[in-house]
CSV table of C-alpha atoms (C1' of nucleotides) in Angstrom, one decimal:
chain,number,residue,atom,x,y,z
A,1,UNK,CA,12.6,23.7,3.0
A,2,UNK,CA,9.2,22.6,2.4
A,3,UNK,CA,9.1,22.8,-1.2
A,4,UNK,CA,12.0,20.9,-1.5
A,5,UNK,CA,10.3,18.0,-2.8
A,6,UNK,CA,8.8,20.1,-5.9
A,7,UNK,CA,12.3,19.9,-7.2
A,8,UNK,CA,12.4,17.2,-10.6
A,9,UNK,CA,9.5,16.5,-10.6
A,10,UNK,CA,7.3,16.4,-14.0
A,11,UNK,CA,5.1,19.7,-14.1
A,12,UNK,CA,1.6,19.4,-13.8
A,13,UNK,CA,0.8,19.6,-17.5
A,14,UNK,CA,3.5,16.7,-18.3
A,15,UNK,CA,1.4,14.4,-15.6
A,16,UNK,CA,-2.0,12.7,-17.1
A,17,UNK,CA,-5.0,13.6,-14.9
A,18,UNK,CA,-6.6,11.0,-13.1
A,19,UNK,CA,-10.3,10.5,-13.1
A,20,UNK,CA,-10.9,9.9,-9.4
A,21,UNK,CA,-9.8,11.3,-5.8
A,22,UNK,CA,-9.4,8.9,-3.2
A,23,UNK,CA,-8.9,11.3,-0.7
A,24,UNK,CA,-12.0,13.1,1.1
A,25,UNK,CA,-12.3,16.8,1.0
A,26,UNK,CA,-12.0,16.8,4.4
A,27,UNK,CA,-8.7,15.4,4.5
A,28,UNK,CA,-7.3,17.7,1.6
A,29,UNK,CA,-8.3,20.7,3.6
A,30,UNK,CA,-6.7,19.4,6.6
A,31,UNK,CA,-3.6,19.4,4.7
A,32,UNK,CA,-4.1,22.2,3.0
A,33,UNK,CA,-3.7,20.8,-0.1
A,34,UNK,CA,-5.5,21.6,-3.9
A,35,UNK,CA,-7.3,17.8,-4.8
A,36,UNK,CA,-6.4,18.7,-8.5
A,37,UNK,CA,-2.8,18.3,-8.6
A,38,UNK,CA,-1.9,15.8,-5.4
A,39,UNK,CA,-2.9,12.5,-6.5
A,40,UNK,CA,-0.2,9.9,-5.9
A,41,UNK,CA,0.6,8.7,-9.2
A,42,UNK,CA,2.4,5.5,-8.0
A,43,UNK,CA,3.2,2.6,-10.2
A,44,UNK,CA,1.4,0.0,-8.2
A,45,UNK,CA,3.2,-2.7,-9.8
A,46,UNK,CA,0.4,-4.5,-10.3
A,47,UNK,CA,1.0,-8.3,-11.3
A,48,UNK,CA,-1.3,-10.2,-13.5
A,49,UNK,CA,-2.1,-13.3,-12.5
A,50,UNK,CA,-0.5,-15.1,-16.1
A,51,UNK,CA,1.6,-12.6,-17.0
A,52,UNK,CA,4.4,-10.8,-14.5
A,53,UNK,CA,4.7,-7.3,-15.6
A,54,UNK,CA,7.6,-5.2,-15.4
A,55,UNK,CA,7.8,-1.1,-16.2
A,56,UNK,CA,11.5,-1.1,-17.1
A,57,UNK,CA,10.6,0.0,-20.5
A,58,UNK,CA,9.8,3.2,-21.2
A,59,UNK,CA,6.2,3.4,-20.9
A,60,UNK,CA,6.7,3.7,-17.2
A,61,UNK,CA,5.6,6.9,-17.3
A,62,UNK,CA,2.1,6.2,-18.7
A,63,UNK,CA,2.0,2.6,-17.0
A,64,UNK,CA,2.0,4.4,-13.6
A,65,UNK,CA,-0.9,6.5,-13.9
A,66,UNK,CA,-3.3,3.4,-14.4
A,67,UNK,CA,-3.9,0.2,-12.9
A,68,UNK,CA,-5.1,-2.2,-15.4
A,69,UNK,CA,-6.2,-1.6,-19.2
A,70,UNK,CA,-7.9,1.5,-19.5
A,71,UNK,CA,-9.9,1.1,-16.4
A,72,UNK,CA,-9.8,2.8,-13.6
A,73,UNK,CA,-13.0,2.6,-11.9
A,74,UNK,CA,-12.1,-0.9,-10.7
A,75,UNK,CA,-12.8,0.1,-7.2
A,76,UNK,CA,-13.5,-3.0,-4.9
A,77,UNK,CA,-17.1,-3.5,-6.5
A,78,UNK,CA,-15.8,-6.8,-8.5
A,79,UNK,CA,-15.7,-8.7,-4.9
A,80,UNK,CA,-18.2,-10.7,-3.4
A,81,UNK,CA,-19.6,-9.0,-0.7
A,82,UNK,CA,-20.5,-11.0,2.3
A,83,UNK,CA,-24.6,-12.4,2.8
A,84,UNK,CA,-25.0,-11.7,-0.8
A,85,UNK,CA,-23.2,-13.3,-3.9
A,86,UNK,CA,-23.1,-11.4,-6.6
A,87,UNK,CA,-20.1,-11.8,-8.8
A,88,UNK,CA,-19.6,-8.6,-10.2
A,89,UNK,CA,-21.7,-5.4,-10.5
A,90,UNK,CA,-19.7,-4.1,-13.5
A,91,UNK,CA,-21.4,-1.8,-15.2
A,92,UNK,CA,-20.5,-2.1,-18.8
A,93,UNK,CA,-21.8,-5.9,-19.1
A,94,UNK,CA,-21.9,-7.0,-23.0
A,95,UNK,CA,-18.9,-5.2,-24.1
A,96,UNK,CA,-16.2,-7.5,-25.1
A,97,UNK,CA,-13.0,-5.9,-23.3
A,98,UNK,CA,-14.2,-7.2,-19.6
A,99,UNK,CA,-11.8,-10.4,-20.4
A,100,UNK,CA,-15.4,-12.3,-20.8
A,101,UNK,CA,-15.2,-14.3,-23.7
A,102,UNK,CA,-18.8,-16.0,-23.5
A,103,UNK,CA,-21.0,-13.3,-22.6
A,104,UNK,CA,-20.9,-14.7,-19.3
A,105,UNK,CA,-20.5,-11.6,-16.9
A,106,UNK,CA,-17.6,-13.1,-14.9
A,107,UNK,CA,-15.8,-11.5,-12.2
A,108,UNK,CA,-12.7,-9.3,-13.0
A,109,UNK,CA,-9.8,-10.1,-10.5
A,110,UNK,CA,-7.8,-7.5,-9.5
A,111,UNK,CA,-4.0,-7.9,-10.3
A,112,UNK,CA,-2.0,-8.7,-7.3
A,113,UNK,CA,-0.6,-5.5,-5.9
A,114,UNK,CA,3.0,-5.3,-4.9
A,115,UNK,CA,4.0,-2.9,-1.7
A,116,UNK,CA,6.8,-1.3,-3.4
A,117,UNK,CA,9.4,0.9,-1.5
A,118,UNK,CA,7.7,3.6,-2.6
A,119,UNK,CA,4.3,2.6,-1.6
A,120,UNK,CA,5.1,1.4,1.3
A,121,UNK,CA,7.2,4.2,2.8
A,122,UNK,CA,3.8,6.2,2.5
A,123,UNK,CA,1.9,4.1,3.9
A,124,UNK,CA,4.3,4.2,7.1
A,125,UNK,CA,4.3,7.8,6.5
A,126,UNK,CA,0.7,8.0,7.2
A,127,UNK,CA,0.9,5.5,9.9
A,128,UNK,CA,3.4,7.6,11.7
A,129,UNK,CA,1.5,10.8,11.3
A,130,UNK,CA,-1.7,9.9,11.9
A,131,UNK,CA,-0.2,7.8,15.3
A,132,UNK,CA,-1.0,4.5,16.5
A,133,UNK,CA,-5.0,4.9,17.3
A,134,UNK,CA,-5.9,6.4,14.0
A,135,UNK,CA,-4.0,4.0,11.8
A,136,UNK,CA,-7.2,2.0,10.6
A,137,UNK,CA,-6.9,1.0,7.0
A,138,UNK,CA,-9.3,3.2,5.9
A,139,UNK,CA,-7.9,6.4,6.8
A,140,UNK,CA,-4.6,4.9,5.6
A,141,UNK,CA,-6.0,4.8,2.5
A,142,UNK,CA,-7.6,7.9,2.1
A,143,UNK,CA,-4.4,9.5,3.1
A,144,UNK,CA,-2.2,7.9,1.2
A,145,UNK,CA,-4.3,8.6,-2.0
A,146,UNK,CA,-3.4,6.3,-4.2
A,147,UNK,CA,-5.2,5.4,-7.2
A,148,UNK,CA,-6.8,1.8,-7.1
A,149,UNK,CA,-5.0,1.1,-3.6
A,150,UNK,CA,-8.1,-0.9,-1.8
A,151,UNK,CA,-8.6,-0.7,1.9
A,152,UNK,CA,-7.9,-4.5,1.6
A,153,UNK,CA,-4.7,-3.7,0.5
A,154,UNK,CA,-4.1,-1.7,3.3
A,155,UNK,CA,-5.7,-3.8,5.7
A,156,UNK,CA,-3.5,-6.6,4.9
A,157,UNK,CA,-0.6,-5.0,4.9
A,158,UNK,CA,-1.4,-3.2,7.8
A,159,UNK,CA,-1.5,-6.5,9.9
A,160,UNK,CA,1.3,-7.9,8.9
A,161,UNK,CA,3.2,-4.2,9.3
A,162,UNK,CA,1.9,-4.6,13.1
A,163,UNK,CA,3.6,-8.3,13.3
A,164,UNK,CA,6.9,-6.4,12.4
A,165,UNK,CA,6.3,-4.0,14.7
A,166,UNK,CA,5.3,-6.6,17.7
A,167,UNK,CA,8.3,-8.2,16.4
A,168,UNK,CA,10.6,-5.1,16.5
A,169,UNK,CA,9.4,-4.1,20.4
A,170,UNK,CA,10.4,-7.7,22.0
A,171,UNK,CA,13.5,-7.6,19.7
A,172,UNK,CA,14.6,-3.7,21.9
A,173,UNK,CA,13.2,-4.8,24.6
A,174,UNK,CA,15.5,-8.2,25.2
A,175,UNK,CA,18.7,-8.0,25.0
A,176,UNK,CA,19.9,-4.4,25.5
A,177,UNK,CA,23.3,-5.1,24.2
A,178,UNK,CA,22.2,-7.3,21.2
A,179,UNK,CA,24.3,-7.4,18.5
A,180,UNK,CA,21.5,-8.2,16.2
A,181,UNK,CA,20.3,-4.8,16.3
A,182,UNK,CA,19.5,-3.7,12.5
A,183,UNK,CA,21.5,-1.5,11.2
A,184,UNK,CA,20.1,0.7,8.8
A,185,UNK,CA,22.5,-1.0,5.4
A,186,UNK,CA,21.2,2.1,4.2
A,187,UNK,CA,18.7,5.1,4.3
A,188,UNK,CA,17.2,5.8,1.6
A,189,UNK,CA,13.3,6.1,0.9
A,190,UNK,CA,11.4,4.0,1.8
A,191,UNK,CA,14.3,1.4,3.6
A,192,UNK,CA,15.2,3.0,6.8
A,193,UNK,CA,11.9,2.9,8.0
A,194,UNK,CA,11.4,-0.8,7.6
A,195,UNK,CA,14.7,-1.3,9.0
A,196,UNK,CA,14.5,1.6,11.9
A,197,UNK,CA,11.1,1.5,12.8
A,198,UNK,CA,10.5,4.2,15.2
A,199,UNK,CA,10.6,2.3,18.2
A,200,UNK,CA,8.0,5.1,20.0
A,201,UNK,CA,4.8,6.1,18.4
A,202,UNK,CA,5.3,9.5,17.0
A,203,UNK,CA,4.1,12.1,19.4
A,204,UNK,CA,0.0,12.3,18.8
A,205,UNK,CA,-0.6,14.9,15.6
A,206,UNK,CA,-3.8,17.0,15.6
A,207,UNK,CA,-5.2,17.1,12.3
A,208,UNK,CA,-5.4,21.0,12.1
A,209,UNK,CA,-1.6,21.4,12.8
A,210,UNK,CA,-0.7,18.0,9.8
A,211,UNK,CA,-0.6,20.7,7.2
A,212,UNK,CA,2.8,21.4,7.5
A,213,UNK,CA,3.3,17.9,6.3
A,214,UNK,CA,5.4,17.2,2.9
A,215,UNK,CA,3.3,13.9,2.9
A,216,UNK,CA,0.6,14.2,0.3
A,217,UNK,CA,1.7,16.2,-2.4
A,218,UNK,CA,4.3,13.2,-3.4
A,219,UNK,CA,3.9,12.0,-6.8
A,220,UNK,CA,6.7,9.3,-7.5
A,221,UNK,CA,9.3,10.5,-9.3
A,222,UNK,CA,10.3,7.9,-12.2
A,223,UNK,CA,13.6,7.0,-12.7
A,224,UNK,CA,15.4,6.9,-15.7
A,225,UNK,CA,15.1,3.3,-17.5
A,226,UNK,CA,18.3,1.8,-16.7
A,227,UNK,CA,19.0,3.8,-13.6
A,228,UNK,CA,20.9,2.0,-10.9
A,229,UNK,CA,18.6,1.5,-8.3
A,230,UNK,CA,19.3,1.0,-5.1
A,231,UNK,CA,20.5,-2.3,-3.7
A,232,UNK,CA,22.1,-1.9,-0.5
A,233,UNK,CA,20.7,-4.3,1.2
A,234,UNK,CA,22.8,-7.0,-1.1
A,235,UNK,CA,25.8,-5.3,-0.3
A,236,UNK,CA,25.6,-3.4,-3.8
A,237,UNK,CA,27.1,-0.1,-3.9
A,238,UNK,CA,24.5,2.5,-3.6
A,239,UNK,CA,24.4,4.9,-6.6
A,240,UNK,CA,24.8,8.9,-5.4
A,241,UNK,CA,21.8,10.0,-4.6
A,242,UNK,CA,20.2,11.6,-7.6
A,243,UNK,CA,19.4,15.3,-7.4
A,244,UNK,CA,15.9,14.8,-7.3
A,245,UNK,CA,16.2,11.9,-4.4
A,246,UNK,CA,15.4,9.3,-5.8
A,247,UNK,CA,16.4,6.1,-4.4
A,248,UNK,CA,14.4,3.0,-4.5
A,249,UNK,CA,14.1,-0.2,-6.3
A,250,UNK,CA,11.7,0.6,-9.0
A,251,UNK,CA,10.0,-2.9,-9.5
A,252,UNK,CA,9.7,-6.1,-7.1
A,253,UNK,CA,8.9,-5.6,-3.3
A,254,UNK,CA,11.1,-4.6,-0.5
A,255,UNK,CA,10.7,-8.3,0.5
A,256,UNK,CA,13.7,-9.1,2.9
A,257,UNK,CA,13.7,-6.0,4.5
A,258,UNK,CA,11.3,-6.9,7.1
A,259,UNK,CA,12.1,-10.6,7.6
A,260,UNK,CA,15.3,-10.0,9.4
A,261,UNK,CA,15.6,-11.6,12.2
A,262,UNK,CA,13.2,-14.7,12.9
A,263,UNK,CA,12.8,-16.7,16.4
B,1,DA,C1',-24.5,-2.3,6.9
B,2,DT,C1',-19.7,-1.2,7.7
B,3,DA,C1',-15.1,-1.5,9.2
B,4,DC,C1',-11.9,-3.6,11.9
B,5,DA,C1',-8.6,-7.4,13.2
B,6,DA,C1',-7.5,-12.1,13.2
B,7,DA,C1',-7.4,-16.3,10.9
B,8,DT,C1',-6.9,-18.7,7.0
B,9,DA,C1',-6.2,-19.5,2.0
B,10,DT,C1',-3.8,-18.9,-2.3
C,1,DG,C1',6.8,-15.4,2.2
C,2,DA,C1',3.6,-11.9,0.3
C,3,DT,C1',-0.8,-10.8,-0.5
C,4,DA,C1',-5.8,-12.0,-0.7
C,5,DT,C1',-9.9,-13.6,1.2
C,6,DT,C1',-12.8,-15.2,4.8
C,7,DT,C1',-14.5,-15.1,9.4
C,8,DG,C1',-15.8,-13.2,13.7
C,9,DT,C1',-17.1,-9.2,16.0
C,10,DA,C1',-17.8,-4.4,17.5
DNA sequence: ATACAAATAT
DNA sequence: GATATTTGTA
């Protein structure tokens, strides 16, 4: 059972290597896992800020194992840090591919990143196995190992996460018999934990006993171009699940799934 | 100096 | 509304 989620996915020689581990040797030897081949290779469905991008071609494949144009030492070092104001410590200054035009070392911004079923249904993964206390967003990050995922990112989605999960306790804890209750419109990856949050923290996990999780060695599987994907929250019939599981929308967020129910 | 959470901005 | 950035603090 817990090589389950091995099955269709690429093998390790179809997959291009990525240049750096987010994820502290520490933490892979907690989970017992080998740094070379675990790297989430997520499509981060990164937006530019003129251009909307969208991997339904078929470059998927390639699009999802980079951020931005051949770069993937973005890292968070094009930010100004606080005290200080330095634009941006890239290292590479004079070249002509850093989008500067005049020589003028101008900051890089980072595309807007897009919490994706996918993403996001690690990230409560990690939340729910690393319980409550140790969700900070940098240990989210490191555990969710994801190429170019910031601990801004996280952080950010990590408060509003915690809104919907304020939101979700008054919500059970009201009206017992409310007929508002979500239903799960479905439960497939990534969904039924935005719509069915656990409404308990998950009992406390040591480290030393997490290696039994299925949770890091994930790389997202990439669905066929043209694939039905799965809309059920429109009421949209729900394609059989595919052998190797994969259910999800492939671009845009999960948006409406956590804005159900508003005061 | 760093990371967090909350507040605010885009 | 979603995500980013700033602000205050531990």
């Amino acid at each position: 059972m817990e090589d389950q989620w091995e099955m269709g996915l690429p093998l390790p020689e179809d997959l291009t290597p990525i240049s750096q581990s987010l994820i502290s040797p520490g933490l892979a030897l907690a989970f017992g896992i080998t740094p070379d081949n675990t790297r989430a290779q997520f499509d981060l469905n990164l937006h530019d800020n003129c251009s909307t991008y969208s991997p339904s071609e078929e470059n998927l494949e390639s699009l999802s194992l980079r951020l931005f144009s051949g770069r993937s030492d973005f890292d968070c070092s094009n930010r100004m840090r606080r005290g200080d104001s330095f634009v941006n410590d890239e290292v590479n200054s004079g070249s002509k591919d850093d989008g500067d035009e005049n020589g003028l070392n101008r900051a890089v911004k980072r595309p807007r990143l897009v919490w994706t079923p996918q993403l996001h249904k690690r990230f409560v993964d990690v939340i729910e196995h690393l319980g409550i206390d140790k969700a900070v967003p940098k240990t989210i990050m490191e555990m969710m190992n994801v190429e170019g995922l910031t601990r801004e990112n996280v952080a950010s989605h990590l408060q509003k996460y915690r809104l919907y999960l304020k939101r979700m306790e008054g919500l059970s804890s009201e009206g017992q018999s409310n007929p508002r209750r979500d239903t799960p419109m479905f439960d497939c990856d990534g969904f039924g934990s935005m719509t069915m949050p656990h409404p308990h923290p998950p009992p406390p996990q040591q480290q030393q006993q997490c290696n039994s999780l299925p949770l890091m060695p994930m790389p997202m599987v990439v669905p066929p171009p043209g694939a039905a994907y799965g809309f059920g929250h429109l009421g949209l019939p729900l394609p059989s699940s595919s052998p190797s599981g994969y259910c999800g929308l492939e671009s845009g967020a999960y948006n409406m799934f956590w804005n159900r129910q508003r005061g």
